[in-house]
């Protein structure tokens, strides 16, 4: 069991660095002196050419990809833009979803909820397209463990989509309630880009 706040180094080569980000650590620096410790700063302290390609929300744990240099950052960013990067998450959500073994889709457009930043919201008129695939894995009391695959990569997409179908992620103080969970129960467990696949065990 890794210590809280520890960054785990999972893959390093000449093109990229993949780390396992703990819950509670920012992906990139925030505003203010107290928000400078982040995954990007820690990775760049060891690999100064490392540039962030995508982000995880602060309360989300799991796999984070950094490119080695600007050229690789452009290449990886293009792969994300073309939706050729496969990402899988595991979450525990409130309520019971059907254990039918099938993948289901949530397709609801998202936009920033400006008066309530950093929240996002569903907006059928002005929102950007957003698509999430989900499959129920098991029931855990009155909760369901689910596999999630974001086809698009909107801010807070998984959290808003699951809230929208009535099953907020456990521990989500922003979109649901903390409901006794010590943290947001959302973890980025698998990342595939090109020939590289990296996996991270789910810590909950």
Short mmCIF file of the C-alpha atoms (twelve columns), coordinates in Angstrom:
data_MODEL
# 
_entry.id   MODEL 
# 
loop_
_atom_site.group_PDB 
_atom_site.id 
_atom_site.type_symbol 
_atom_site.label_atom_id 
_atom_site.label_alt_id 
_atom_site.label_comp_id 
_atom_site.label_asym_id 
_atom_site.label_seq_id 
_atom_site.Cartn_x 
_atom_site.Cartn_y 
_atom_site.Cartn_z 
_atom_site.pdbx_PDB_model_num 
ATOM 1   C CA . UNK A 1   0.000   0.000  0.000   1 
ATOM 2   C CA . UNK A 2   1.636   3.237  -1.091  1 
ATOM 3   C CA . UNK A 3   1.768   6.147  1.327   1 
ATOM 4   C CA . UNK A 4   -0.731  8.972  0.838   1 
ATOM 5   C CA . UNK A 5   0.698   11.554 -1.523  1 
ATOM 6   C CA . UNK A 6   3.372   9.317  -3.012  1 
ATOM 7   C CA . UNK A 7   3.875   9.342  -6.770  1 
ATOM 8   C CA . UNK A 8   4.477   5.867  -8.217  1 
ATOM 9   C CA . UNK A 9   6.681   5.606  -11.313 1 
ATOM 10  C CA . UNK A 10  5.275   2.961  -13.645 1 
ATOM 11  C CA . UNK A 11  6.922   3.546  -17.022 1 
ATOM 12  C CA . UNK A 12  9.783   5.697  -18.319 1 
ATOM 13  C CA . UNK A 13  11.307  5.711  -21.800 1 
ATOM 14  C CA . UNK A 14  12.639  8.265  -24.270 1 
ATOM 15  C CA . UNK A 15  9.126   9.254  -25.385 1 
ATOM 16  C CA . UNK A 16  7.074   9.411  -22.185 1 
ATOM 17  C CA . UNK A 17  6.689   8.993  -18.449 1 
ATOM 18  C CA . UNK A 18  3.636   7.329  -16.859 1 
ATOM 19  C CA . UNK A 19  2.981   7.755  -13.158 1 
ATOM 20  C CA . UNK A 20  0.279   6.663  -10.731 1 
ATOM 21  C CA . UNK A 21  -1.091  9.875  -9.196  1 
ATOM 22  C CA . UNK A 22  -2.471  9.592  -5.667  1 
ATOM 23  C CA . UNK A 23  -5.876  10.998 -4.796  1 
ATOM 24  C CA . UNK A 24  -5.593  14.550 -3.470  1 
ATOM 25  C CA . UNK A 25  -2.582  15.580 -5.579  1 
ATOM 26  C CA . UNK A 26  -3.103  18.185 -8.309  1 
ATOM 27  C CA . UNK A 27  -2.089  17.247 -11.860 1 
ATOM 28  C CA . UNK A 28  -0.737  20.753 -12.580 1 
ATOM 29  C CA . UNK A 29  -0.073  23.769 -10.332 1 
ATOM 30  C CA . UNK A 30  -3.035  25.753 -9.080  1 
ATOM 31  C CA . UNK A 31  -3.263  29.370 -8.040  1 
ATOM 32  C CA . UNK A 32  -1.469  30.257 -4.849  1 
ATOM 33  C CA . UNK A 33  1.691   29.125 -3.081  1 
ATOM 34  C CA . UNK A 34  -0.147  26.263 -1.392  1 
ATOM 35  C CA . UNK A 35  -1.079  24.719 -4.752  1 
ATOM 36  C CA . UNK A 36  2.355   24.417 -6.348  1 
ATOM 37  C CA . UNK A 37  2.970   20.803 -5.322  1 
ATOM 38  C CA . UNK A 38  1.544   18.704 -8.151  1 
ATOM 39  C CA . UNK A 39  2.250   15.688 -10.318 1 
ATOM 40  C CA . UNK A 40  3.762   17.843 -13.086 1 
ATOM 41  C CA . UNK A 41  6.231   19.521 -10.712 1 
ATOM 42  C CA . UNK A 42  7.295   16.201 -9.204  1 
ATOM 43  C CA . UNK A 43  7.793   14.558 -12.596 1 
ATOM 44  C CA . UNK A 44  9.699   17.567 -13.989 1 
ATOM 45  C CA . UNK A 45  12.005  17.569 -10.962 1 
ATOM 46  C CA . UNK A 46  13.276  14.187 -12.170 1 
ATOM 47  C CA . UNK A 47  12.700  14.599 -15.934 1 
ATOM 48  C CA . UNK A 48  12.883  18.319 -16.843 1 
ATOM 49  C CA . UNK A 49  11.675  17.667 -20.417 1 
ATOM 50  C CA . UNK A 50  8.417   16.037 -19.239 1 
ATOM 51  C CA . UNK A 51  5.277   17.850 -20.408 1 
ATOM 52  C CA . UNK A 52  1.733   17.018 -19.361 1 
ATOM 53  C CA . UNK A 53  -0.572  15.565 -22.021 1 
ATOM 54  C CA . UNK A 54  -3.833  15.134 -20.090 1 
ATOM 55  C CA . UNK A 55  -5.055  15.675 -16.530 1 
ATOM 56  C CA . UNK A 56  -6.844  13.908 -13.730 1 
ATOM 57  C CA . UNK A 57  -9.054  15.749 -11.253 1 
ATOM 58  C CA . UNK A 58  -7.350  16.349 -7.915  1 
ATOM 59  C CA . UNK A 59  -9.495  13.772 -6.024  1 
ATOM 60  C CA . UNK A 60  -9.054  11.124 -8.761  1 
ATOM 61  C CA . UNK A 61  -6.155  8.679  -8.560  1 
ATOM 62  C CA . UNK A 62  -4.450  6.732  -11.304 1 
ATOM 63  C CA . UNK A 63  -2.496  6.833  -14.520 1 
ATOM 64  C CA . UNK A 64  -1.116  10.116 -15.818 1 
ATOM 65  C CA . UNK A 65  0.920   10.408 -19.046 1 
ATOM 66  C CA . UNK A 66  3.726   12.906 -19.619 1 
ATOM 67  C CA . UNK A 67  5.473   13.407 -22.958 1 
ATOM 68  C CA . UNK A 68  9.252   13.809 -23.218 1 
ATOM 69  C CA . UNK A 69  9.656   17.103 -25.066 1 
ATOM 70  C CA . UNK A 70  7.404   19.356 -27.139 1 
ATOM 71  C CA . UNK A 71  7.444   17.156 -30.238 1 
ATOM 72  C CA . UNK A 72  6.223   14.112 -28.308 1 
ATOM 73  C CA . UNK A 73  3.657   16.272 -26.502 1 
ATOM 74  C CA . UNK A 74  2.206   17.291 -29.876 1 
ATOM 75  C CA . UNK A 75  2.183   13.663 -31.032 1 
ATOM 76  C CA . UNK A 76  0.465   12.355 -27.898 1 
ATOM 77  C CA . UNK A 77  -1.993  15.262 -27.871 1 
ATOM 78  C CA . UNK A 78  -2.940  14.403 -31.446 1 
ATOM 79  C CA . UNK A 79  -3.580  10.789 -30.426 1 
ATOM 80  C CA . UNK A 80  -5.899  12.013 -27.657 1 
ATOM 81  C CA . UNK A 81  -7.648  14.384 -30.055 1 
ATOM 82  C CA . UNK A 82  -8.185  11.540 -32.550 1 
ATOM 83  C CA . UNK A 83  -9.552  9.358  -29.717 1 
ATOM 84  C CA . UNK A 84  -6.894  6.740  -30.277 1 
ATOM 85  C CA . UNK A 85  -5.891  6.613  -26.608 1 
ATOM 86  C CA . UNK A 86  -7.760  3.960  -24.630 1 
ATOM 87  C CA . UNK A 87  -8.489  4.867  -21.014 1 
ATOM 88  C CA . UNK A 88  -10.314 2.765  -18.456 1 
ATOM 89  C CA . UNK A 89  -11.388 3.764  -14.974 1 
ATOM 90  C CA . UNK A 90  -12.985 1.940  -12.074 1 
ATOM 91  C CA . UNK A 91  -15.447 3.706  -9.792  1 
ATOM 92  C CA . UNK A 92  -17.814 2.830  -6.982  1 
ATOM 93  C CA . UNK A 93  -21.154 4.593  -7.425  1 
ATOM 94  C CA . UNK A 94  -24.180 5.064  -5.209  1 
ATOM 95  C CA . UNK A 95  -27.121 2.748  -5.881  1 
ATOM 96  C CA . UNK A 96  -27.443 -0.514 -7.767  1 
ATOM 97  C CA . UNK A 97  -26.826 -0.719 -11.501 1 
ATOM 98  C CA . UNK A 98  -27.780 -3.880 -13.444 1 
ATOM 99  C CA . UNK A 99  -25.162 -6.632 -13.526 1 
ATOM 100 C CA . UNK A 100 -26.036 -7.657 -17.076 1 
ATOM 101 C CA . UNK A 101 -22.461 -7.874 -18.355 1 
ATOM 102 C CA . UNK A 102 -23.159 -5.346 -21.110 1 
ATOM 103 C CA . UNK A 103 -21.521 -2.034 -21.912 1 
ATOM 104 C CA . UNK A 104 -23.935 0.910  -21.767 1 
ATOM 105 C CA . UNK A 105 -23.529 4.500  -22.980 1 
ATOM 106 C CA . UNK A 106 -24.202 7.907  -21.480 1 
ATOM 107 C CA . UNK A 107 -24.234 10.582 -24.176 1 
ATOM 108 C CA . UNK A 108 -24.938 13.997 -22.637 1 
ATOM 109 C CA . UNK A 109 -23.306 17.314 -23.704 1 
ATOM 110 C CA . UNK A 110 -21.285 19.195 -21.092 1 
ATOM 111 C CA . UNK A 111 -20.403 22.843 -20.480 1 
ATOM 112 C CA . UNK A 112 -18.770 24.808 -17.659 1 
ATOM 113 C CA . UNK A 113 -21.221 25.885 -14.940 1 
ATOM 114 C CA . UNK A 114 -19.681 29.360 -14.719 1 
ATOM 115 C CA . UNK A 115 -21.518 30.645 -11.618 1 
ATOM 116 C CA . UNK A 116 -20.531 27.455 -9.791  1 
ATOM 117 C CA . UNK A 117 -16.998 26.857 -11.042 1 
ATOM 118 C CA . UNK A 118 -15.241 24.445 -11.205 1 
ATOM 119 C CA . UNK A 119 -18.487 22.525 -11.710 1 
ATOM 120 C CA . UNK A 120 -19.583 21.359 -15.132 1 
ATOM 121 C CA . UNK A 121 -23.193 20.800 -16.167 1 
ATOM 122 C CA . UNK A 122 -25.296 19.188 -18.872 1 
ATOM 123 C CA . UNK A 123 -26.481 21.662 -21.505 1 
ATOM 124 C CA . UNK A 124 -28.289 20.242 -24.536 1 
ATOM 125 C CA . UNK A 125 -28.200 23.592 -26.368 1 
ATOM 126 C CA . UNK A 126 -24.632 24.806 -25.843 1 
ATOM 127 C CA . UNK A 127 -22.739 21.847 -24.367 1 
ATOM 128 C CA . UNK A 128 -19.918 19.991 -26.110 1 
ATOM 129 C CA . UNK A 129 -20.571 16.357 -27.066 1 
ATOM 130 C CA . UNK A 130 -19.557 13.888 -24.360 1 
ATOM 131 C CA . UNK A 131 -19.777 10.093 -24.387 1 
ATOM 132 C CA . UNK A 132 -19.072 7.628  -21.576 1 
ATOM 133 C CA . UNK A 133 -19.268 3.830  -21.698 1 
ATOM 134 C CA . UNK A 134 -19.951 1.912  -18.485 1 
ATOM 135 C CA . UNK A 135 -20.351 -1.671 -17.317 1 
ATOM 136 C CA . UNK A 136 -21.378 -2.799 -13.853 1 
ATOM 137 C CA . UNK A 137 -18.865 -5.183 -12.242 1 
ATOM 138 C CA . UNK A 138 -20.333 -6.028 -8.831  1 
ATOM 139 C CA . UNK A 139 -22.678 -4.868 -6.096  1 
ATOM 140 C CA . UNK A 140 -21.124 -3.758 -2.812  1 
ATOM 141 C CA . UNK A 141 -23.941 -3.202 -0.336  1 
ATOM 142 C CA . UNK A 142 -26.033 -0.391 -1.813  1 
ATOM 143 C CA . UNK A 143 -23.267 0.614  -4.206  1 
ATOM 144 C CA . UNK A 144 -22.049 -0.676 -7.579  1 
ATOM 145 C CA . UNK A 145 -18.462 -1.092 -8.764  1 
ATOM 146 C CA . UNK A 146 -18.298 -0.043 -12.416 1 
ATOM 147 C CA . UNK A 147 -15.784 0.013  -15.248 1 
ATOM 148 C CA . UNK A 148 -15.800 3.301  -17.148 1 
ATOM 149 C CA . UNK A 149 -14.416 4.263  -20.547 1 
ATOM 150 C CA . UNK A 150 -14.579 7.946  -21.477 1 
ATOM 151 C CA . UNK A 151 -14.794 8.138  -25.271 1 
ATOM 152 C CA . UNK A 152 -14.490 11.935 -25.066 1 
ATOM 153 C CA . UNK A 153 -12.381 13.736 -22.481 1 
ATOM 154 C CA . UNK A 154 -14.454 16.596 -21.070 1 
ATOM 155 C CA . UNK A 155 -13.733 18.088 -17.659 1 
ATOM 156 C CA . UNK A 156 -15.450 16.120 -14.873 1 
ATOM 157 C CA . UNK A 157 -17.138 14.003 -17.553 1 
ATOM 158 C CA . UNK A 158 -17.378 10.738 -15.628 1 
ATOM 159 C CA . UNK A 159 -18.525 12.461 -12.451 1 
ATOM 160 C CA . UNK A 160 -21.274 14.515 -14.137 1 
ATOM 161 C CA . UNK A 161 -22.486 11.688 -16.359 1 
ATOM 162 C CA . UNK A 162 -22.894 9.261  -13.457 1 
ATOM 163 C CA . UNK A 163 -24.632 11.903 -11.364 1 
ATOM 164 C CA . UNK A 164 -26.963 12.561 -14.322 1 
ATOM 165 C CA . UNK A 165 -28.180 8.954  -14.397 1 
ATOM 166 C CA . UNK A 166 -28.791 9.021  -10.650 1 
ATOM 167 C CA . UNK A 167 -25.642 7.175  -9.547  1 
ATOM 168 C CA . UNK A 168 -23.037 9.719  -8.351  1 
ATOM 169 C CA . UNK A 169 -19.567 8.404  -7.598  1 
ATOM 170 C CA . UNK A 170 -19.141 7.639  -3.903  1 
ATOM 171 C CA . UNK A 171 -17.164 10.280 -2.060  1 
ATOM 172 C CA . UNK A 172 -17.861 13.011 -4.627  1 
ATOM 173 C CA . UNK A 173 -18.453 16.115 -2.521  1 
ATOM 174 C CA . UNK A 174 -18.818 18.241 -5.668  1 
ATOM 175 C CA . UNK A 175 -21.545 16.315 -7.491  1 
ATOM 176 C CA . UNK A 176 -23.020 13.911 -4.965  1 
ATOM 177 C CA . UNK A 177 -22.203 13.699 -1.308  1 
ATOM 178 C CA . UNK A 178 -19.246 12.376 0.601   1 
ATOM 179 C CA . UNK A 179 -21.458 9.546  1.879   1 
ATOM 180 C CA . UNK A 180 -18.937 8.082  4.277   1 
ATOM 181 C CA . UNK A 181 -16.228 7.455  1.665   1 
ATOM 182 C CA . UNK A 182 -12.744 8.624  2.612   1 
ATOM 183 C CA . UNK A 183 -12.099 9.881  -0.919  1 
ATOM 184 C CA . UNK A 184 -13.627 10.067 -4.385  1 
ATOM 185 C CA . UNK A 185 -13.845 6.420  -5.443  1 
ATOM 186 C CA . UNK A 186 -12.578 6.946  -8.994  1 
ATOM 187 C CA . UNK A 187 -9.310  5.514  -10.311 1 
ATOM 188 C CA . UNK A 188 -7.705  5.592  -13.776 1 
ATOM 189 C CA . UNK A 189 -6.550  1.971  -13.978 1 
ATOM 190 C CA . UNK A 190 -5.570  1.373  -17.616 1 
ATOM 191 C CA . UNK A 191 -3.994  3.491  -20.354 1 
ATOM 192 C CA . UNK A 192 -3.105  2.368  -23.865 1 
ATOM 193 C CA . UNK A 193 -1.438  4.623  -26.405 1 
ATOM 194 C CA . UNK A 194 0.152   3.050  -29.476 1 
ATOM 195 C CA . UNK A 195 1.988   -0.125 -28.443 1 
ATOM 196 C CA . UNK A 196 2.215   0.958  -24.795 1 
ATOM 197 C CA . UNK A 197 -0.286  -0.321 -22.215 1 
ATOM 198 C CA . UNK A 198 0.134   0.561  -18.542 1 
ATOM 199 C CA . UNK A 199 -2.086  -0.693 -15.719 1 
ATOM 200 C CA . UNK A 200 -2.513  0.396  -12.122 1 
ATOM 201 C CA . UNK A 201 -4.215  -1.608 -9.364  1 
ATOM 202 C CA . UNK A 202 -7.384  -0.060 -7.960  1 
ATOM 203 C CA . UNK A 203 -6.644  1.139  -4.387  1 
ATOM 204 C CA . UNK A 204 -10.210 0.777  -3.070  1 
# 
